[in-house]
Each structure stands twice: as structure tokens, then as C-alpha cells.
mmCIF file of C-alpha atoms in Angstrom:
data_model
loop_
_atom_site.group_PDB
_atom_site.id
_atom_site.type_symbol
_atom_site.label_atom_id
_atom_site.label_comp_id
_atom_site.label_asym_id
_atom_site.label_seq_id
_atom_site.Cartn_x
_atom_site.Cartn_y
_atom_site.Cartn_z
ATOM 1 C CA UNK A 1 -13.636 16.418 -12.002
ATOM 2 C CA UNK A 2 -12.731 16.374 -8.222
ATOM 3 C CA UNK A 3 -10.648 13.233 -8.788
ATOM 4 C CA UNK A 4 -9.256 13.802 -12.047
ATOM 5 C CA UNK A 5 -6.050 16.137 -11.177
ATOM 6 C CA UNK A 6 -5.234 18.383 -14.293
ATOM 7 C CA UNK A 7 -1.903 17.403 -14.204
ATOM 8 C CA UNK A 8 -2.730 14.027 -15.508
ATOM 9 C CA UNK A 9 -4.711 15.235 -18.657
ATOM 10 C CA UNK A 10 -1.145 14.963 -20.786
ATOM 11 C CA UNK A 11 -0.873 11.474 -19.645
ATOM 12 C CA UNK A 12 -4.627 10.682 -20.352
ATOM 13 C CA UNK A 13 -4.642 12.295 -23.554
ATOM 14 C CA UNK A 14 -1.605 10.415 -25.365
ATOM 15 C CA UNK A 15 -3.406 6.951 -23.876
ATOM 16 C CA UNK A 16 -6.516 8.355 -26.113
ATOM 17 C CA UNK A 17 -4.545 8.784 -28.885
ATOM 18 C CA UNK A 18 -2.846 5.662 -29.256
ATOM 19 C CA UNK A 19 -5.045 2.801 -30.846
ATOM 20 C CA UNK A 20 -3.153 -0.262 -29.929
ATOM 21 C CA UNK A 21 -3.620 -2.050 -26.595
ATOM 22 C CA UNK A 22 -2.681 0.127 -23.280
ATOM 23 C CA UNK A 23 -2.605 -0.374 -19.827
ATOM 24 C CA UNK A 24 -3.558 2.399 -17.619
ATOM 25 C CA UNK A 25 -1.627 2.165 -14.166
ATOM 26 C CA UNK A 26 -3.483 4.990 -12.276
ATOM 27 C CA UNK A 27 -7.342 4.360 -13.273
ATOM 28 C CA UNK A 28 -8.238 6.484 -10.100
ATOM 29 C CA UNK A 29 -6.437 9.613 -11.763
ATOM 30 C CA UNK A 30 -5.769 8.473 -15.330
ATOM 31 C CA UNK A 31 -9.067 6.878 -17.024
ATOM 32 C CA UNK A 32 -11.176 9.617 -17.544
ATOM 33 C CA UNK A 33 -10.887 10.994 -21.264
ATOM 34 C CA UNK A 34 -8.774 7.634 -22.183
ATOM 35 C CA UNK A 35 -12.388 5.747 -21.485
ATOM 36 C CA UNK A 36 -13.062 6.889 -24.858
ATOM 37 C CA UNK A 37 -10.099 5.295 -26.919
ATOM 38 C CA UNK A 38 -10.928 2.692 -29.417
ATOM 39 C CA UNK A 39 -7.746 0.063 -28.764
ATOM 40 C CA UNK A 40 -8.298 -2.788 -25.382
ATOM 41 C CA UNK A 41 -7.577 -1.310 -22.662
ATOM 42 C CA UNK A 42 -5.953 -2.983 -19.116
ATOM 43 C CA UNK A 43 -6.722 -0.519 -15.894
ATOM 44 C CA UNK A 44 -5.431 -0.593 -12.552
ATOM 45 C CA UNK A 45 -7.263 0.993 -9.510
ATOM 46 C CA UNK A 46 -5.367 1.605 -6.128
ATOM 47 C CA UNK A 47 -8.149 3.094 -3.858
ATOM 48 C CA UNK A 48 -10.256 1.071 -1.484
ATOM 49 C CA UNK A 49 -13.940 0.348 -2.446
ATOM 50 C CA UNK A 50 -15.039 3.292 -0.180
ATOM 51 C CA UNK A 51 -12.866 5.681 -1.554
ATOM 52 C CA UNK A 52 -13.690 4.903 -4.938
ATOM 53 C CA UNK A 53 -17.494 4.988 -4.043
ATOM 54 C CA UNK A 54 -17.192 8.485 -2.830
ATOM 55 C CA UNK A 55 -15.271 9.713 -6.517
ATOM 56 C CA UNK A 56 -18.855 9.166 -7.979
ATOM 57 C CA UNK A 57 -22.243 7.391 -7.653
ATOM 58 C CA UNK A 58 -22.696 3.719 -8.436
ATOM 59 C CA UNK A 59 -24.340 4.167 -11.940
ATOM 60 C CA UNK A 60 -21.523 6.495 -13.034
ATOM 61 C CA UNK A 61 -19.032 3.718 -12.122
ATOM 62 C CA UNK A 62 -20.905 1.164 -13.897
ATOM 63 C CA UNK A 63 -20.447 3.545 -17.267
ATOM 64 C CA UNK A 64 -17.116 4.236 -16.258
ATOM 65 C CA UNK A 65 -15.941 0.312 -15.373
ATOM 66 C CA UNK A 66 -17.936 -0.541 -19.262
ATOM 67 C CA UNK A 67 -14.961 0.909 -21.393
ATOM 68 C CA UNK A 68 -12.570 -1.042 -19.932
ATOM 69 C CA UNK A 69 -11.750 -4.148 -21.637
ATOM 70 C CA UNK A 70 -9.870 -5.756 -18.630
ATOM 71 C CA UNK A 71 -9.797 -3.926 -14.338
ATOM 72 C CA UNK A 72 -6.952 -5.066 -12.392
ATOM 73 C CA UNK A 73 -7.563 -4.735 -8.726
ATOM 74 C CA UNK A 74 -5.187 -4.938 -5.748
ATOM 75 C CA UNK A 75 -7.779 -6.358 -3.193
ATOM 76 C CA UNK A 76 -10.330 -9.178 -2.682
ATOM 77 C CA UNK A 77 -12.754 -6.056 -1.077
ATOM 78 C CA UNK A 78 -11.593 -4.084 -4.324
ATOM 79 C CA UNK A 79 -12.276 -6.688 -6.916
ATOM 80 C CA UNK A 80 -15.884 -7.408 -5.296
ATOM 81 C CA UNK A 81 -16.640 -3.463 -5.885
ATOM 82 C CA UNK A 82 -15.689 -3.779 -9.728
ATOM 83 C CA UNK A 83 -17.821 -7.258 -10.181
ATOM 84 C CA UNK A 84 -20.384 -5.375 -9.307
ATOM 85 C CA UNK A 85 -20.343 -3.420 -12.465
ATOM 86 C CA UNK A 86 -19.222 -5.752 -14.860
ATOM 87 C CA UNK A 87 -18.688 -9.180 -15.468
ATOM 88 C CA UNK A 88 -16.702 -11.115 -13.182
ATOM 89 C CA UNK A 89 -14.195 -12.260 -15.892
ATOM 90 C CA UNK A 90 -13.262 -9.337 -16.795
ATOM 91 C CA UNK A 91 -12.080 -8.113 -13.301
ATOM 92 C CA UNK A 92 -8.465 -9.453 -11.969
ATOM 93 C CA UNK A 93 -7.121 -9.443 -9.178
ATOM 94 C CA UNK A 94 -3.067 -8.995 -9.138
ATOM 95 C CA UNK A 95 -1.270 -8.138 -5.938
ATOM 96 C CA UNK A 96 0.718 -5.281 -5.584
ATOM 97 C CA UNK A 97 4.514 -6.198 -5.930
ATOM 98 C CA UNK A 98 7.852 -5.390 -4.477
ATOM 99 C CA UNK A 99 11.531 -5.338 -5.481
ATOM 100 C CA UNK A 100 13.222 -7.884 -3.075
ATOM 101 C CA UNK A 101 16.239 -7.114 -4.456
ATOM 102 C CA UNK A 102 16.120 -3.616 -3.595
ATOM 103 C CA UNK A 103 14.211 -4.420 -0.009
ATOM 104 C CA UNK A 104 16.548 -7.232 1.939
ATOM 105 C CA UNK A 105 17.240 -8.096 5.507
ATOM 106 C CA UNK A 106 20.503 -7.295 7.486
ATOM 107 C CA UNK A 107 20.518 -9.552 10.069
ATOM 108 C CA UNK A 108 18.724 -9.193 13.344
ATOM 109 C CA UNK A 109 19.011 -5.224 15.364
ATOM 110 C CA UNK A 110 20.967 -4.931 17.814
ATOM 111 C CA UNK A 111 19.016 -4.703 21.374
ATOM 112 C CA UNK A 112 20.808 -1.647 22.522
ATOM 113 C CA UNK A 113 17.843 1.373 22.049
ATOM 114 C CA UNK A 114 15.436 -0.574 19.293
ATOM 115 C CA UNK A 115 13.701 1.497 16.383
ATOM 116 C CA UNK A 116 10.246 1.542 16.052
ATOM 117 C CA UNK A 117 9.674 3.039 12.883
ATOM 118 C CA UNK A 118 6.022 4.028 10.688
ATOM 119 C CA UNK A 119 6.303 4.846 6.981
ATOM 120 C CA UNK A 120 3.781 6.871 4.788
ATOM 121 C CA UNK A 121 1.117 9.362 4.898
ATOM 122 C CA UNK A 122 -2.200 8.114 2.930
ATOM 123 C CA UNK A 123 -4.883 6.728 4.845
ATOM 124 C CA UNK A 124 -2.835 6.668 7.913
ATOM 125 C CA UNK A 125 -4.719 6.642 11.571
ATOM 126 C CA UNK A 126 -2.517 9.732 13.146
ATOM 127 C CA UNK A 127 -4.937 9.326 16.583
ATOM 128 C CA UNK A 128 -3.914 5.674 16.795
ATOM 129 C CA UNK A 129 0.101 6.460 16.005
ATOM 130 C CA UNK A 130 -0.260 9.161 18.632
ATOM 131 C CA UNK A 131 -1.684 7.667 21.346
ATOM 132 C CA UNK A 132 0.398 4.896 20.424
ATOM 133 C CA UNK A 133 3.934 6.873 20.429
ATOM 134 C CA UNK A 134 2.615 8.448 23.993
ATOM 135 C CA UNK A 135 2.424 4.803 25.352
ATOM 136 C CA UNK A 136 5.853 3.464 24.207
ATOM 137 C CA UNK A 137 7.808 6.528 24.911
ATOM 138 C CA UNK A 138 5.723 7.000 28.827
ATOM 139 C CA UNK A 139 7.029 3.302 29.287
ATOM 140 C CA UNK A 140 10.222 3.736 27.989
ATOM 141 C CA UNK A 141 11.537 7.303 27.433
ATOM 142 C CA UNK A 142 14.530 7.934 25.723
ATOM 143 C CA UNK A 143 15.306 3.961 25.638
ATOM 144 C CA UNK A 144 13.363 3.496 22.724
ATOM 145 C CA UNK A 145 13.252 5.309 19.170
ATOM 146 C CA UNK A 146 10.543 6.637 17.661
ATOM 147 C CA UNK A 147 10.903 7.446 13.736
ATOM 148 C CA UNK A 148 8.009 8.359 11.281
ATOM 149 C CA UNK A 149 9.070 8.690 7.626
ATOM 150 C CA UNK A 150 6.197 10.282 5.772
ATOM 151 C CA UNK A 151 5.283 13.132 2.714
ATOM 152 C CA UNK A 152 3.505 15.284 5.664
ATOM 153 C CA UNK A 153 5.985 16.131 8.081
ATOM 154 C CA UNK A 154 4.740 19.891 8.397
ATOM 155 C CA UNK A 155 1.264 19.288 8.520
ATOM 156 C CA UNK A 156 0.290 18.466 11.526
ATOM 157 C CA UNK A 157 1.750 18.502 15.302
ATOM 158 C CA UNK A 158 3.889 15.338 16.010
ATOM 159 C CA UNK A 159 4.545 13.748 19.223
ATOM 160 C CA UNK A 160 7.837 15.321 20.891
ATOM 161 C CA UNK A 161 9.707 12.391 21.140
ATOM 162 C CA UNK A 162 9.379 11.493 17.894
ATOM 163 C CA UNK A 163 12.083 11.904 14.868
ATOM 164 C CA UNK A 164 10.396 13.244 11.437
ATOM 165 C CA UNK A 165 12.023 12.834 8.564
ATOM 166 C CA UNK A 166 10.921 13.302 5.039
ATOM 167 C CA UNK A 167 12.394 12.962 1.418
ATOM 168 C CA UNK A 168 15.166 10.586 2.576
ATOM 169 C CA UNK A 169 16.753 8.480 -0.012
ATOM 170 C CA UNK A 170 15.596 4.815 -0.737
ATOM 171 C CA UNK A 171 18.910 3.251 0.890
ATOM 172 C CA UNK A 172 18.800 5.266 3.737
ATOM 173 C CA UNK A 173 14.967 4.422 4.173
ATOM 174 C CA UNK A 174 16.168 0.843 3.824
ATOM 175 C CA UNK A 175 18.892 0.834 6.409
ATOM 176 C CA UNK A 176 15.428 2.019 8.846
ATOM 177 C CA UNK A 177 14.266 -0.896 7.737
ATOM 178 C CA UNK A 178 16.778 -3.068 8.294
ATOM 179 C CA UNK A 179 17.196 -1.328 11.718
ATOM 180 C CA UNK A 180 13.766 -1.518 13.509
ATOM 181 C CA UNK A 181 12.082 -3.990 15.797
ATOM 182 C CA UNK A 182 9.033 -3.521 14.091
ATOM 183 C CA UNK A 183 6.875 -1.153 11.738
ATOM 184 C CA UNK A 184 3.929 0.555 12.956
ATOM 185 C CA UNK A 185 1.065 1.001 10.791
ATOM 186 C CA UNK A 186 -2.443 2.249 12.036
ATOM 187 C CA UNK A 187 -4.434 2.698 8.990
ATOM 188 C CA UNK A 188 -7.619 4.265 8.671
ATOM 189 C CA UNK A 189 -8.077 1.793 5.263
ATOM 190 C CA UNK A 190 -6.187 0.225 2.331
ATOM 191 C CA UNK A 191 -5.748 -2.110 -0.833
ATOM 192 C CA UNK A 192 -2.115 -2.545 -0.996
ATOM 193 C CA UNK A 193 0.535 -1.024 1.176
ATOM 194 C CA UNK A 194 3.903 -0.328 0.012
ATOM 195 C CA UNK A 195 5.476 0.466 3.424
ATOM 196 C CA UNK A 196 4.146 -3.378 4.554
ATOM 197 C CA UNK A 197 5.483 -5.024 1.392
ATOM 198 C CA UNK A 198 8.747 -3.017 2.063
ATOM 199 C CA UNK A 199 9.365 -3.817 5.501
ATOM 200 C CA UNK A 200 8.203 -7.672 4.968
ATOM 201 C CA UNK A 201 11.033 -7.736 2.637
ATOM 202 C CA UNK A 202 13.523 -6.304 4.727
ATOM 203 C CA UNK A 203 12.667 -8.877 7.094
ATOM 204 C CA UNK A 204 11.184 -6.473 9.662
ATOM 205 C CA UNK A 205 7.921 -7.526 11.238
ATOM 206 C CA UNK A 206 4.593 -5.338 10.819
ATOM 207 C CA UNK A 207 2.383 -4.437 13.676
ATOM 208 C CA UNK A 208 -0.782 -3.479 10.833
ATOM 209 C CA UNK A 209 -4.663 -2.550 10.883
ATOM 210 C CA UNK A 210 -6.203 -5.070 9.976
ATOM 211 C CA UNK A 211 -8.251 -3.387 7.001
ATOM 212 C CA UNK A 212 -9.185 -3.669 3.776
ATOM 213 C CA UNK A 213 -6.302 -5.659 1.692
ATOM 214 C CA UNK A 214 -3.879 -5.924 4.559
ATOM 215 C CA UNK A 215 -4.254 -9.150 5.965
ATOM 216 C CA UNK A 216 -4.287 -10.425 2.250
ATOM 217 C CA UNK A 217 -0.777 -9.594 1.848
ATOM 218 C CA UNK A 218 0.337 -10.765 5.661
ATOM 219 C CA UNK A 219 -1.649 -13.932 5.444
ATOM 220 C CA UNK A 220 -1.099 -15.785 8.483
ATOM 221 C CA UNK A 221 2.148 -15.089 8.700
ATOM 222 C CA UNK A 222 4.267 -15.082 12.239
ATOM 223 C CA UNK A 223 5.298 -11.598 10.468
ATOM 224 C CA UNK A 224 2.485 -9.514 11.162
ATOM 225 C CA UNK A 225 0.325 -8.487 14.397
ATOM 226 C CA UNK A 226 -3.065 -7.098 12.955
ATOM 227 C CA UNK A 227 -5.256 -5.416 15.328
ATOM 228 C CA UNK A 228 -8.677 -3.779 14.556
ATOM 229 C CA UNK A 229 -9.428 -0.481 13.191
ATOM 230 C CA UNK A 230 -8.814 2.242 15.891
ATOM 231 C CA UNK A 231 -7.357 -0.035 18.598
ATOM 232 C CA UNK A 232 -4.925 2.027 20.092
ATOM 233 C CA UNK A 233 -4.281 -0.226 22.827
ATOM 234 C CA UNK A 234 -4.290 -3.412 20.963
ATOM 235 C CA UNK A 235 -1.701 -1.907 18.677
ATOM 236 C CA UNK A 236 0.427 -0.940 21.609
ATOM 237 C CA UNK A 237 0.526 -4.117 23.052
ATOM 238 C CA UNK A 238 1.442 -5.407 19.722
ATOM 239 C CA UNK A 239 4.195 -3.517 19.458
ATOM 240 C CA UNK A 240 5.176 -4.450 23.054
ATOM 241 C CA UNK A 241 5.260 -7.858 21.921
ATOM 242 C CA UNK A 242 7.770 -7.334 19.456
ATOM 243 C CA UNK A 243 9.673 -5.727 21.842
ATOM 244 C CA UNK A 244 9.950 -7.578 24.422
ATOM 245 C CA UNK A 245 11.087 -10.901 21.850
ATOM 246 C CA UNK A 246 14.312 -8.654 20.262
ATOM 247 C CA UNK A 247 16.741 -11.327 20.537
ATOM 248 C CA UNK A 248 14.691 -14.503 21.327
ATOM 249 C CA UNK A 249 14.222 -16.930 18.509
ATOM 250 C CA UNK A 250 10.929 -15.905 18.425
ATOM 251 C CA UNK A 251 11.742 -12.838 17.213
ATOM 252 C CA UNK A 252 14.506 -14.308 14.436
ATOM 253 C CA UNK A 253 11.703 -16.842 13.038
ATOM 254 C CA UNK A 254 9.324 -13.876 12.520
ATOM 255 C CA UNK A 255 12.177 -11.707 10.583
ATOM 256 C CA UNK A 256 12.341 -14.820 8.240
ATOM 257 C CA UNK A 257 8.845 -15.537 8.166
ATOM 258 C CA UNK A 258 8.734 -11.488 6.982
ATOM 259 C CA UNK A 259 11.016 -11.978 4.207
ATOM 260 C CA UNK A 260 9.290 -15.569 3.102
ATOM 261 C CA UNK A 261 6.025 -13.638 2.866
ATOM 262 C CA UNK A 262 7.342 -10.831 0.495
ATOM 263 C CA UNK A 263 9.012 -12.808 -1.969
ATOM 264 C CA UNK A 264 5.794 -14.170 -2.650
ATOM 265 C CA UNK A 265 4.829 -10.784 -4.496
ATOM 266 C CA UNK A 266 8.430 -10.624 -6.068
ATOM 267 C CA UNK A 267 7.690 -8.459 -9.213
ATOM 268 C CA UNK A 268 9.003 -11.071 -11.650
ATOM 269 C CA UNK A 269 6.131 -13.176 -10.013
ATOM 270 C CA UNK A 270 3.307 -10.210 -10.321
ATOM 271 C CA UNK A 271 4.656 -9.570 -13.575
ATOM 272 C CA UNK A 272 3.504 -12.872 -14.990
ATOM 273 C CA UNK A 273 0.199 -12.403 -14.215
ATOM 274 C CA UNK A 274 -0.113 -9.255 -15.327
ATOM 275 C CA UNK A 275 1.383 -10.838 -18.692
ATOM 276 C CA UNK A 276 -1.974 -12.964 -18.923
ATOM 277 C CA UNK A 277 -4.512 -9.608 -18.931
ATOM 278 C CA UNK A 278 -2.399 -8.283 -21.414
ATOM 279 C CA UNK A 279 -3.127 -11.968 -23.570
ATOM 280 C CA UNK A 280 -6.930 -10.745 -23.567
ATOM 281 C CA UNK A 281 -6.230 -7.649 -24.565
ATOM 282 C CA UNK A 282 -4.155 -8.987 -27.452
ATOM 283 C CA UNK A 283 -7.024 -11.130 -28.163
ATOM 284 C CA UNK A 284 -9.557 -8.429 -28.397
ATOM 285 C CA UNK A 285 -7.394 -6.717 -30.958
#
């Protein structure tokens, strides 16, 4: 199967062999053979509906979903996707969490050479990112720092003004989040987004594409400026807005709002919701 990497076979086989309740954390890749297990199973899916639909036809999804006792989704549109295939009461929307003790704020960044940070690689809109980087560099030159942290450092050509980092430690990443004036996340699609939650937890405002589950995680908080898909001009303007606010009370307010929003997704809160699904599995034994 094109969506079933061979390295996940051993995990899937172990889950298949267990007779008690189990939770398949990455159903996108690890709920294939284990769909045949006799015990009750919760399955979490991470990919957006459009991505899931490319894995296999709706008929096959309906057959596969029927083997899951409970399905956990990360965004409203993803929940709707699975609700088309099995009863709604078996599909749960439980957001992705963030470690708010590891990712924490550290005051307002200094106004000298502000940093615009981009983190991640999956479902990123590189065309928008390149256009925004070019606009920022043309306007600010070396007075602004552009950094990308990604797994794809050697897979594409980057704007010459961008510093690209790969394989850095969590501590180094956290320091970048804290120092950034804005985290720039142009996306083609999304459910949850680790970089979004990490940035918010560090008290850093975000400019992100309004796609998939992004608005579910940001709400209407001042911490995030959302732009339409593919809108490089609007994305650039949003970054300029945050740069223009640096050192003002508005920027401090945005940083406080970012941390406040992230605290809604602290892992202990999310764990309580997952435990409620585990209770449903126990009831099925």
C-alpha cells in the first residue's frame, strides 16, 4: 500500500497481537493489519481530509473505519471526514497538545535586527514563503534576520538572505521561538501544527495560512494573523504589521495572548480528554 511504510509493520504487528484495549497513535500509517485485532481500538488520525482521501477511495475508508472502536481527530474538518464513514458518537475531536513547561516565554525580544522565524516542512507553501522572504529582504536588507528550521534544508533552493537550520536541539529551537518577532507559517493544508503551538507557548505571535484546522487552534486571539491560502501579498503585510508593532504595548499584548491561547492546549488538559475515550474502550471489553 502506498500509504503504509514498511518500517511500521513491526508496530502494527504488536498491536494486532494484543487482545486488550489499544490506542494506535498514528492511524494514517499504523492501522492496517491491526485493524483485524480482536480487542477494542482507538485510532488517532493526523492528516487533513484531502490528504486522507488520496490514500484510498471512500469505500475503503468506510471499511477500514468500521474496525476502529473510537476515532480521535485533531480538527473539525477531519472529524467531519470520518463522521461520513461511521456513527458520529464514535468520532472525537481532541486537539493536539503542547508542553507548556518546555516551551515558555522569555520577555519581549529586543528591537535590534528582528527575527522572522519559520519552522517545519510538512504541507508548507514554499512559494509564498519565498515571495515573503524576498519582500522582507528587499525592504529591510540586513536589518532583519530570516531563519528557517526544517528537515528539508538540502531539498530545495532557499532565498540567499535566509539562514537555514536542520537538526537543532529543542533548547536551541525554543530560544529561536522566544527571540522571534513573528513565526511565519505559510501552509497548503493542516490539521494541528506543532510549530504553531510551540510558537504560541513561547509567547510569539504567528502569521499563518487560514487553512484546515489552523483557525480552530488560534481562535480569534490577537496572537495570530491569518491570511488566505496562496496570498503572498497578504502574508507579507501581516508580517510587516508585527514588525511595525515591535516595542509597543500592542506587541506585548499579542505575546501575552499567544501564551494564554497555548495554555488551552496544555498536555494535561488534552490527556483528560483522551482518558475519556479510553473509558469507552474499557466499556467495550
